[in-house]
Coordinates of C-alpha atoms and ligand atoms in Angstrom, one line a residue:
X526 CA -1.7 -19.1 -18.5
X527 CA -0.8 -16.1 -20.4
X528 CA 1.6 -13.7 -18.9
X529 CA -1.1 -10.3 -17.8
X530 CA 0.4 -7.5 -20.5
X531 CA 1.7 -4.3 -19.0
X532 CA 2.1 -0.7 -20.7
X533 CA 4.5 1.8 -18.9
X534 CA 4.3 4.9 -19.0
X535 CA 7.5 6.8 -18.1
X536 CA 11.0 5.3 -17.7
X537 CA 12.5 7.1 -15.3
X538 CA 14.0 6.0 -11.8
X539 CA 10.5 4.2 -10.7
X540 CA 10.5 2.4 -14.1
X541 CA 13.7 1.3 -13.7
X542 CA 13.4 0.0 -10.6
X543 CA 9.6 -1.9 -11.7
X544 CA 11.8 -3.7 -14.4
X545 CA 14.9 -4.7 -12.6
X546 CA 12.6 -5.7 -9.4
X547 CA 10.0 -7.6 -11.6
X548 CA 12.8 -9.3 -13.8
X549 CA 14.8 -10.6 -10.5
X550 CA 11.8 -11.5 -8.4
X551 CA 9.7 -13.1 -11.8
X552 CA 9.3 -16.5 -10.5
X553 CA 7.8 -15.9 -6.9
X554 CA 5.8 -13.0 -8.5
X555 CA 4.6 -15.2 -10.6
X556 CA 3.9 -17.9 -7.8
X557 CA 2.0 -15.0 -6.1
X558 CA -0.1 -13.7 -8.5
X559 CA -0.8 -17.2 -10.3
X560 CA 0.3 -15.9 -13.6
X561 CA 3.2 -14.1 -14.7
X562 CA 3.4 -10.2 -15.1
X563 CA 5.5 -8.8 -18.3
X564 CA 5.5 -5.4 -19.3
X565 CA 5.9 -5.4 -23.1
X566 CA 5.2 -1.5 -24.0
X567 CA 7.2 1.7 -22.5
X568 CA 6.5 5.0 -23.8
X569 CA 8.9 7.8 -23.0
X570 CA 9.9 10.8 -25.0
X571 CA 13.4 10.0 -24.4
X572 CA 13.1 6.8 -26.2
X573 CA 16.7 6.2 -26.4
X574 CA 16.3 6.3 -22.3
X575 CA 13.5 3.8 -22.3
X576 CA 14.8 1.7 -24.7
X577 CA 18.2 1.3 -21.5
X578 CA 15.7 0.7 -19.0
X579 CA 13.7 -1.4 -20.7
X580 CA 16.5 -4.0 -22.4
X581 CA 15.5 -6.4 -25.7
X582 CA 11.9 -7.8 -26.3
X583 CA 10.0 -4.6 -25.2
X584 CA 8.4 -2.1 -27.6
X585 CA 9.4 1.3 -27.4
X586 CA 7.6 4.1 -28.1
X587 CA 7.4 8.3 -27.7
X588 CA 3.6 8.6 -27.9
X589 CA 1.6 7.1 -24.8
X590 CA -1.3 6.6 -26.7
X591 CA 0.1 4.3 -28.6
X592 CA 0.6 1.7 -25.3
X593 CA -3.2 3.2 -24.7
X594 CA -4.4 2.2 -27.6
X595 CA -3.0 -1.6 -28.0
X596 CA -5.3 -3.8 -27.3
X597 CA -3.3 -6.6 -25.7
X598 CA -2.0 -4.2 -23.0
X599 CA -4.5 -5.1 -19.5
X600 CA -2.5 -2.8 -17.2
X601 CA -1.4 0.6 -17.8
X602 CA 1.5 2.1 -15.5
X603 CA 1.3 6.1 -15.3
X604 CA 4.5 7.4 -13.7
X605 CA 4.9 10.9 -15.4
X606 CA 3.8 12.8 -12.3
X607 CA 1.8 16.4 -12.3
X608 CA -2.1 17.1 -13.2
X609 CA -1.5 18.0 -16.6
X610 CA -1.1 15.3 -19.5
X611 CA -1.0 12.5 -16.8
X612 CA -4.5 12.9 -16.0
X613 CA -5.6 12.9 -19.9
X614 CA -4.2 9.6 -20.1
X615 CA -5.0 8.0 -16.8
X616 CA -8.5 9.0 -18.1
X617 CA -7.8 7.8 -21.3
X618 CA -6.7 4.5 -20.2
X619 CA -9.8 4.2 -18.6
X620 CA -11.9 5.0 -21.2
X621 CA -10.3 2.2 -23.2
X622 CA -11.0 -0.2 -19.9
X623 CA -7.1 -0.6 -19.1
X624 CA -6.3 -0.4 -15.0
X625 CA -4.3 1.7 -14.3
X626 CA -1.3 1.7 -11.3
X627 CA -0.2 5.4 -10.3
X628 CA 2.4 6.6 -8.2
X629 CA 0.9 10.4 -8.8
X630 CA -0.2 11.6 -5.4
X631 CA -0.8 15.1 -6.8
X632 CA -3.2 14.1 -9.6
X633 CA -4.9 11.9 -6.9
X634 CA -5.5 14.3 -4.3
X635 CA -6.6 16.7 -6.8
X636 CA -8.8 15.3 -9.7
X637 CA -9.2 11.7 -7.3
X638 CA -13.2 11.8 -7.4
X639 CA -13.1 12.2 -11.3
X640 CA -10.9 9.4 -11.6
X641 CA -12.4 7.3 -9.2
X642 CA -15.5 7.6 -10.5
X643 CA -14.7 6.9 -13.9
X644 CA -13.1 4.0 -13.1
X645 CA -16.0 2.5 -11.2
X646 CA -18.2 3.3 -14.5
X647 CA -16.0 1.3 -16.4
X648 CA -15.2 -1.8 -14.3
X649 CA -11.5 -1.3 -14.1
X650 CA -9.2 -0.2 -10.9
X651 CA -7.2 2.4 -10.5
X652 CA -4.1 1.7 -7.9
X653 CA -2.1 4.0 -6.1
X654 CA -0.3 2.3 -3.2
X655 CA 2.7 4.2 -4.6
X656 CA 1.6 7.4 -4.1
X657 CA 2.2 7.4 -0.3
X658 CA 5.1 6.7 1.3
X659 CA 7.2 4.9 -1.5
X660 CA 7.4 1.5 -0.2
X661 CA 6.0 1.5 2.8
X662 CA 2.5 -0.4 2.3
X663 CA 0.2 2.1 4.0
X664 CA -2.4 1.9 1.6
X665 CA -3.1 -1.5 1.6
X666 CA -2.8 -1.2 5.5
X667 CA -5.9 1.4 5.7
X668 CA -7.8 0.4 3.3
X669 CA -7.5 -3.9 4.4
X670 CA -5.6 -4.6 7.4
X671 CA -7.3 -1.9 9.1
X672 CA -10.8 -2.4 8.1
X673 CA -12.4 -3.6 11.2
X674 CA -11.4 -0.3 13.1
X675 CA -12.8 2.8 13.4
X676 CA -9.9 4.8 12.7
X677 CA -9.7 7.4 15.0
X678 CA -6.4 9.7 13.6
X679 CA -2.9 9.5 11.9
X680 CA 0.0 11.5 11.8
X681 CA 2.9 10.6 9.4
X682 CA 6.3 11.7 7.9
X683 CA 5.3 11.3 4.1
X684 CA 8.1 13.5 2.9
X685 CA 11.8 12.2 3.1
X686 CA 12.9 15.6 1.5
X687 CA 11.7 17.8 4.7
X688 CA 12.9 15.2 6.9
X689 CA 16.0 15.1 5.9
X690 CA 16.3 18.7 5.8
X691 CA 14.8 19.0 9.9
X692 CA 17.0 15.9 10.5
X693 CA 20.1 17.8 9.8
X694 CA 19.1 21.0 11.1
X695 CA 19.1 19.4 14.0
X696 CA 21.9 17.4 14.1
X697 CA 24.5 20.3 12.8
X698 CA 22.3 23.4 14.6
X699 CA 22.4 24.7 10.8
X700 CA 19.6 26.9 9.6
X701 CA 17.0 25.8 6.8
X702 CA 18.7 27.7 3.7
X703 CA 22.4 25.9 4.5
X704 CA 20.7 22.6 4.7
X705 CA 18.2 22.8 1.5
X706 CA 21.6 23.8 -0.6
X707 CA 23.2 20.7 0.9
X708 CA 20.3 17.9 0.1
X709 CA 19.9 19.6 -3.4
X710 CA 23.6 19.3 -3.8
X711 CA 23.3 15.2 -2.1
X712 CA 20.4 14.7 -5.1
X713 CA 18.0 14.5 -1.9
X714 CA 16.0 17.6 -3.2
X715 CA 14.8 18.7 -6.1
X716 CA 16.3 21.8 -8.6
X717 CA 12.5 22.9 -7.7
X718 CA 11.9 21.3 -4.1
X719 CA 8.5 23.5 -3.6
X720 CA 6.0 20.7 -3.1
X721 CA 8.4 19.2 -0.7
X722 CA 9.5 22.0 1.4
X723 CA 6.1 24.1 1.0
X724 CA 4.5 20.7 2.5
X725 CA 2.3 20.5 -0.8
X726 CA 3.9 16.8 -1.5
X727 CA 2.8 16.0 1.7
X728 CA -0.4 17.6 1.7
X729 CA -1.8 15.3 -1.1
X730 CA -0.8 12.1 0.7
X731 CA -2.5 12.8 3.6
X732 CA -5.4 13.7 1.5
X733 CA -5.6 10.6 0.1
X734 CA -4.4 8.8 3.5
X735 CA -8.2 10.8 5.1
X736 CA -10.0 9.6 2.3
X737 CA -9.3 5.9 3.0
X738 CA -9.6 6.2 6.8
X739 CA -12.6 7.9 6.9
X740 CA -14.1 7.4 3.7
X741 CA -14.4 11.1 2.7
X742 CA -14.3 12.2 -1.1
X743 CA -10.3 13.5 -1.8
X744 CA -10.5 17.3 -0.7
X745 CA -6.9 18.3 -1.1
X746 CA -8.4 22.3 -1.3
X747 CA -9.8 22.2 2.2
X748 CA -6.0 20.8 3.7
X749 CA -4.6 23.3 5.7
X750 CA -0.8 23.4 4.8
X751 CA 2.3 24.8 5.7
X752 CA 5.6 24.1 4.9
X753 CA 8.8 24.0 6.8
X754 CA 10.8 27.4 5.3
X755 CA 10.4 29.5 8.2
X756 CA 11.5 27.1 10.7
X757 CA 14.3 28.6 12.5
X758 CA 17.3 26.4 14.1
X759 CA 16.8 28.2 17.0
X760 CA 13.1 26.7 18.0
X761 CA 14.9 22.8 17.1
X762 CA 17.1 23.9 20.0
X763 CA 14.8 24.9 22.3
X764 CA 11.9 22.1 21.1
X765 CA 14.6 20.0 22.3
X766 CA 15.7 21.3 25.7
X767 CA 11.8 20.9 26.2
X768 CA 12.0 17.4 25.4
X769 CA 10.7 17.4 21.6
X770 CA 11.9 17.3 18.3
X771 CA 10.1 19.4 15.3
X772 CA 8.9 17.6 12.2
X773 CA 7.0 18.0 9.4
X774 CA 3.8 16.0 10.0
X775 CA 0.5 14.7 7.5
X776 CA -2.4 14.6 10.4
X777 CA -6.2 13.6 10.0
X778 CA -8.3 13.0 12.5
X779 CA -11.6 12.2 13.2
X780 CA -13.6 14.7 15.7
X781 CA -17.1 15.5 17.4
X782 CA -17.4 18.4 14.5
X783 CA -15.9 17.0 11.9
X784 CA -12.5 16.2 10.3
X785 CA -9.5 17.8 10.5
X786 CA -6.8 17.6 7.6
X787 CA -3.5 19.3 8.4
X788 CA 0.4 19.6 7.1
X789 CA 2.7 21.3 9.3
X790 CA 5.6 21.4 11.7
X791 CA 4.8 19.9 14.8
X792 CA 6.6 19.3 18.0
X793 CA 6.6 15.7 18.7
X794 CA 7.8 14.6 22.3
X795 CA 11.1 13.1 21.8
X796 CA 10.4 9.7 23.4
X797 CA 7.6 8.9 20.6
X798 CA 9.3 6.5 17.8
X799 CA 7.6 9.0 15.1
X800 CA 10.2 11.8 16.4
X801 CA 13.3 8.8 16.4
X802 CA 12.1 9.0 12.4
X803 CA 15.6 10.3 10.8
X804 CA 17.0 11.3 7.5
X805 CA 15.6 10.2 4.2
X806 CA 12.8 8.5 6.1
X807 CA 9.2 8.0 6.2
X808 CA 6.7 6.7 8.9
X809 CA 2.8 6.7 9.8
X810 CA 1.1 5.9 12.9
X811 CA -2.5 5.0 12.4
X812 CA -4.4 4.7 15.7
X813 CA -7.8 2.7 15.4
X814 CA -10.6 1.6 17.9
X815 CA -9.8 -1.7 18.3
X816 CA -6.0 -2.2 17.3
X817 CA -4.8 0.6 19.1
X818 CA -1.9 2.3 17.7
X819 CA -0.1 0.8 15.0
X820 CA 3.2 2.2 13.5
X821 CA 4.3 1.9 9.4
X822 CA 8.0 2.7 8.9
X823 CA 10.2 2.5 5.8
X824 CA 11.6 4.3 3.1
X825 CA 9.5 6.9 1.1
X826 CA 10.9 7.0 -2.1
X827 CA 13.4 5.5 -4.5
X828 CA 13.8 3.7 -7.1
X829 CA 12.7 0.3 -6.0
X830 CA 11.4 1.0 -2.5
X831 CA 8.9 2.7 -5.0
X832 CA 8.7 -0.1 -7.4
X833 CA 8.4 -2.2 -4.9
X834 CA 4.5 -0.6 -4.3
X835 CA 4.2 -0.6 -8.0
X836 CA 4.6 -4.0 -8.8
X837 CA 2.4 -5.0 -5.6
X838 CA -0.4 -3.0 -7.0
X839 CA 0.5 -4.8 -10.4
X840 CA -0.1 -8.1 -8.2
X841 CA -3.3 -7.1 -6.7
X842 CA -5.0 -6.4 -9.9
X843 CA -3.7 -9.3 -11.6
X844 CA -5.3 -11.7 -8.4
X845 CA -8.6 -9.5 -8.6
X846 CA -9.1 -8.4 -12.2
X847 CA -11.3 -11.4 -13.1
X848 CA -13.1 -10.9 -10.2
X849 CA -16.9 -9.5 -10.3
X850 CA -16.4 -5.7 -10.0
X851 CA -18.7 -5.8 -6.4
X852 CA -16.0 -7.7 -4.8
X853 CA -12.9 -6.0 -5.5
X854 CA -11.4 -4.0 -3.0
X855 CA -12.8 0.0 -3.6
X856 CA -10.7 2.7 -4.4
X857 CA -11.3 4.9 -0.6
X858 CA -11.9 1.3 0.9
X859 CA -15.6 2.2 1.4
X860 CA -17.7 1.7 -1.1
X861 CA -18.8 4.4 -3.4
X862 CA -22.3 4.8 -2.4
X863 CA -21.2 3.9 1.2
X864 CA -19.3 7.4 1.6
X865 CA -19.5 9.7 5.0
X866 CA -20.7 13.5 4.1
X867 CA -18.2 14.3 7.2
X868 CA -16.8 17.8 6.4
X869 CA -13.2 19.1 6.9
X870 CA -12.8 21.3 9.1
X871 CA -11.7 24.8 9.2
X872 CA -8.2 25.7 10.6
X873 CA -9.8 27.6 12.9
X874 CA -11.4 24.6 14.2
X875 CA -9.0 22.6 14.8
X876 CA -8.1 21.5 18.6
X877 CA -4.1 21.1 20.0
X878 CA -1.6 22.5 21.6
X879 CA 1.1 25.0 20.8
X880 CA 4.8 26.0 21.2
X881 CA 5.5 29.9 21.4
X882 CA 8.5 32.0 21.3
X883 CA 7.8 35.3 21.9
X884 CA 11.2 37.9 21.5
X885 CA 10.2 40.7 24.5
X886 CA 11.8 43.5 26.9
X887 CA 13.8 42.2 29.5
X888 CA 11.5 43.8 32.3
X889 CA 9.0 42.9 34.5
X890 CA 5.7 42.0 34.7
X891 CA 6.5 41.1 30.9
X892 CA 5.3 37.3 31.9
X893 CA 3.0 38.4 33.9
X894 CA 1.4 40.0 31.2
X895 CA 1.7 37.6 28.3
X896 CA 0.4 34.8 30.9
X897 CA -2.1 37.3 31.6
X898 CA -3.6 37.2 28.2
X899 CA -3.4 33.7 27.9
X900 CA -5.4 33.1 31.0
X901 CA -8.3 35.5 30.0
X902 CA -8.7 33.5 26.7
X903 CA -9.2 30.4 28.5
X904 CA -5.4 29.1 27.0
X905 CA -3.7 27.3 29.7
X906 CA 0.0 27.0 29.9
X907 CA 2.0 23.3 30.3
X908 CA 5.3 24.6 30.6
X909 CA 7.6 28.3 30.2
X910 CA 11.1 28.3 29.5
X911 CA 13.0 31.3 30.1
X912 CA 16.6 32.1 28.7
X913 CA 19.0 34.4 30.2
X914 CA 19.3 37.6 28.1
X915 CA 22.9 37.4 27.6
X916 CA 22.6 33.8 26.2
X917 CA 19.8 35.4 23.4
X918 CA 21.3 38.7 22.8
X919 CA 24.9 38.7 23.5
X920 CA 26.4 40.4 27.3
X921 CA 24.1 43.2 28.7
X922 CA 21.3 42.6 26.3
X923 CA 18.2 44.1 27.4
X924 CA 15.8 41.5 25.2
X925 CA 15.0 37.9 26.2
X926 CA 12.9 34.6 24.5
X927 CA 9.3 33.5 26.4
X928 CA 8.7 30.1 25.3
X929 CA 5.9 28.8 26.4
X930 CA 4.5 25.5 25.8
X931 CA 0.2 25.4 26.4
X932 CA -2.2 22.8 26.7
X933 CA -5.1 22.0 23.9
X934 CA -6.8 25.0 22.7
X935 CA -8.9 25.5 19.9
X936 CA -7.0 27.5 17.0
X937 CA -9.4 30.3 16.3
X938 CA -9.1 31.2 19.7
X939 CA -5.1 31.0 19.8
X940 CA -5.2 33.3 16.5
X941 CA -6.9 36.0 18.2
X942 CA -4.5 36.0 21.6
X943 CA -1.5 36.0 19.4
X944 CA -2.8 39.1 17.4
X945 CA -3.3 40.8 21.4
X946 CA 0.3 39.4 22.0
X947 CA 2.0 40.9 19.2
X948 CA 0.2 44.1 19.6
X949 CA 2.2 44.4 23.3
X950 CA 5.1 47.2 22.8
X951 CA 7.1 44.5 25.1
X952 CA 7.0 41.9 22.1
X953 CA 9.3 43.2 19.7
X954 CA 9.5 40.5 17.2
X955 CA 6.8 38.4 14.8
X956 CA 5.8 35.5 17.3
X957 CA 6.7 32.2 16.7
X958 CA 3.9 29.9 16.7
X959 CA 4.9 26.0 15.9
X960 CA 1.9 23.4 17.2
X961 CA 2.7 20.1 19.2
X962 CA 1.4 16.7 18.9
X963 CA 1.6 14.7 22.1
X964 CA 0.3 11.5 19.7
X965 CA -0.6 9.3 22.6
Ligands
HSE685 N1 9.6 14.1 -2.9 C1 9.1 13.1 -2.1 C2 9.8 13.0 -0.8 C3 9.1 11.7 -2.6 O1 10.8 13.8 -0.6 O2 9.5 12.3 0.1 C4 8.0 11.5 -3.6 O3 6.8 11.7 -3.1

């Protein structure tokens, strides 16, 4: 049978890695997918860079509509990145009935329900296992292997940047700024690492992570998000004399009120394998009704860790793209009319526990007072860690850290204690509030 025609767009490190990975493996691929998988069109503005990655026998070309446009091309690869032109022509594609394979999280999590839906209208599918967690095959985990459970939550490190950056904080006790310079200088971060370290990268792959677990529409507006630039090397130290490490975390969960959509730092106790997650990598627990808690570990980007979801997805639709459109696997893995109304919740909302440092006067009834507060807002404490003065503030130092580690409590509630707190003339610097996943 004849090899299924593929159209790339963007030949950069992915692309390269989807050619050398599809050339060496051809034969099982093949074997796989029942007919071989070629990709014959590459459209890059840098043509004399496409042309390198894409060796003899492939047509080259600046303009991605031209690869649109061919008829002969069944596949369509989009790996520019961003919401801007990217979106045109993964609608585009569509429009000329071409499935398209994505690794673009951001234009997912974003413009996902347009796309979605305009692929359904046509007929054609619209894969994106590469969009979360680089290799790691997460979405075909949720949206198959999983699909007898009610999926009750999952927590994951979907960004390698961050974690490498909290990874080496901790090792080296170096602050945030000394490490970013570092894994910019290693090629580990970006010239521009925002999305990374503002937890925005993160943010849209848990978006799309909720969407498949609990068959909610992509809502990447109503994810709460915070990134890890105000982490201080201080609060790794004492998150670890507690008995936790700090890291940047992609949770959804499913609740009595609703559903709640998070990026943030998290303390994470260090006996958990999630918190043993180092470096570069990524990892995602899922937890469902029936298989309990199930952990997906591996590398999060790259060139052909990332290709390596590509080229599945590539595999996927060339098994299913004969098939009647009913019986194909849907995008959220529910099907489109099938789809819960179940809102996001509010920040406010949202149920845990929390680490605090608060920076007060070495004098007493300071405690008694901060524990005080706590109690009369229903907050109650797990743990308090006390350091000498001298050890914070240098010999006869007359200011001390209150860490204090609580049990659940809803955050609304913690937000209005922590404005009482920081109003106290004994807490003399902003207070430090990091939340804490026990993920059991
Ligand atoms: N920039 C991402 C990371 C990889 O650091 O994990 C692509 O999503």
């Amino acid at each position: 049978m004849k090899s299924i025609q593929v159209g790339l767009l963007g030949a950069g490190t992915v692309g390269s890695g989807t050619f050398k990975v599809l050339q060496r493996n051809q034969e099982e691929i093949k074997r796989r997918a029942g007919r071989g998988i070629e990709i014959t069109m590459v459209a890059d503005l840098d043509t004399a860079r496409a042309r390198e990655v894409a060796g003899e026998g492939v047509k080259v070309v600046a303009d991605a509509r031209e690869v649109i446009a061919n008829p002969d091309i069944d596949i369509v690869i989009e790996l520019i990145g961003g919401y801007g032109i990217a979106k045109q022509l993964v609608l585009e594609a569509i429009a000329a009935g071409k499935h398209v394979v994505t690794a673009n999280k951001a234009l997912l999590a974003v413009h996902g329900t347009e796309i979605f839906a305009a692929a359904h209208a046509k007929g054609v599918m619209v894969a994106f296992e590469a969009a979360v967690a680089g290799g790691i095959p997460i979405i075909k985990a949720l949206r198959e292997g999983l699909t007898a459970n009610s999926i009750q939550w999952l927590a994951g490190i979907i960004n390698g940047t961050t974690n490498f950056i909290l990874s080496e904080m901790r090792d080296k006790g170096l602050d945030f700024g000394t490490v970013l310079k570092e894994a910019q200088r290693l090629g580990y971060a970006e010239a521009d690492p925002t999305f990374d370290i503002e937890g925005v990268d993160a943010g849209h792959k848990v978006t799309l992570m909720s969407a498949i677990a609990f068959g909610i529409p992509v809502q990447f507006d109503k994810a709460h998000i915070e990134g890890i630039t105000k982490l201080a090397a201080q609060d790794i130290k004492y998150a670890e004399q507690l008995g936790y490490r700090i890291k940047l975390l992609g949770i959804t969960k499913r609740t009595a009120k609703g559903i709640e959509l998070r990026v943030h730092p998290s303390l994470v106790p260090s006996k958990r394998l999630l918190a043993n997650v180092e470096g570069a990598m990524n990892a995602v627990v899922v937890h469902g009704d029936a298989v309990g808690t199930t952990l997906y570990y591996g590398k999060g980007a790259g060139s052909e860790p990332t290709a390596s979801a590509v080229i599945a997805d590539l595999v996927d639709i060339t098994r299913l793209h004969t098939a009647d459109t009913a019986h194909r696997v849907p995008h959220l893995a529910f099907h489109p009319d099938a789809m819960s109304d179940l809102k996001v919740l509010p920040m406010t909302e949202v149920v845990t526990s929390y680490y605090l440092r608060l920076r007060v006067a070495d004098q007493a009834g300071v405690l008694a007072k901060v524990t005080g507060l706590l109690a009369t807002a229903g907050i109650s404490i797990d743990a308090v860690l006390q350091r000498e003065a001298d050890e914070v503030g240098g010999e006869g130092s007359t200011q001390t850290d209150l860490i204090i580690l609580t049990h659940d409590a809803r955050e609304g509630t913690v937000n209005d204690v922590l404005a009482e707190l920081q109003a106290l003339p004994t807490v003399l610097q902003p207070i430090v509030r990091i939340r804490k996943e026990e993920l059991s």
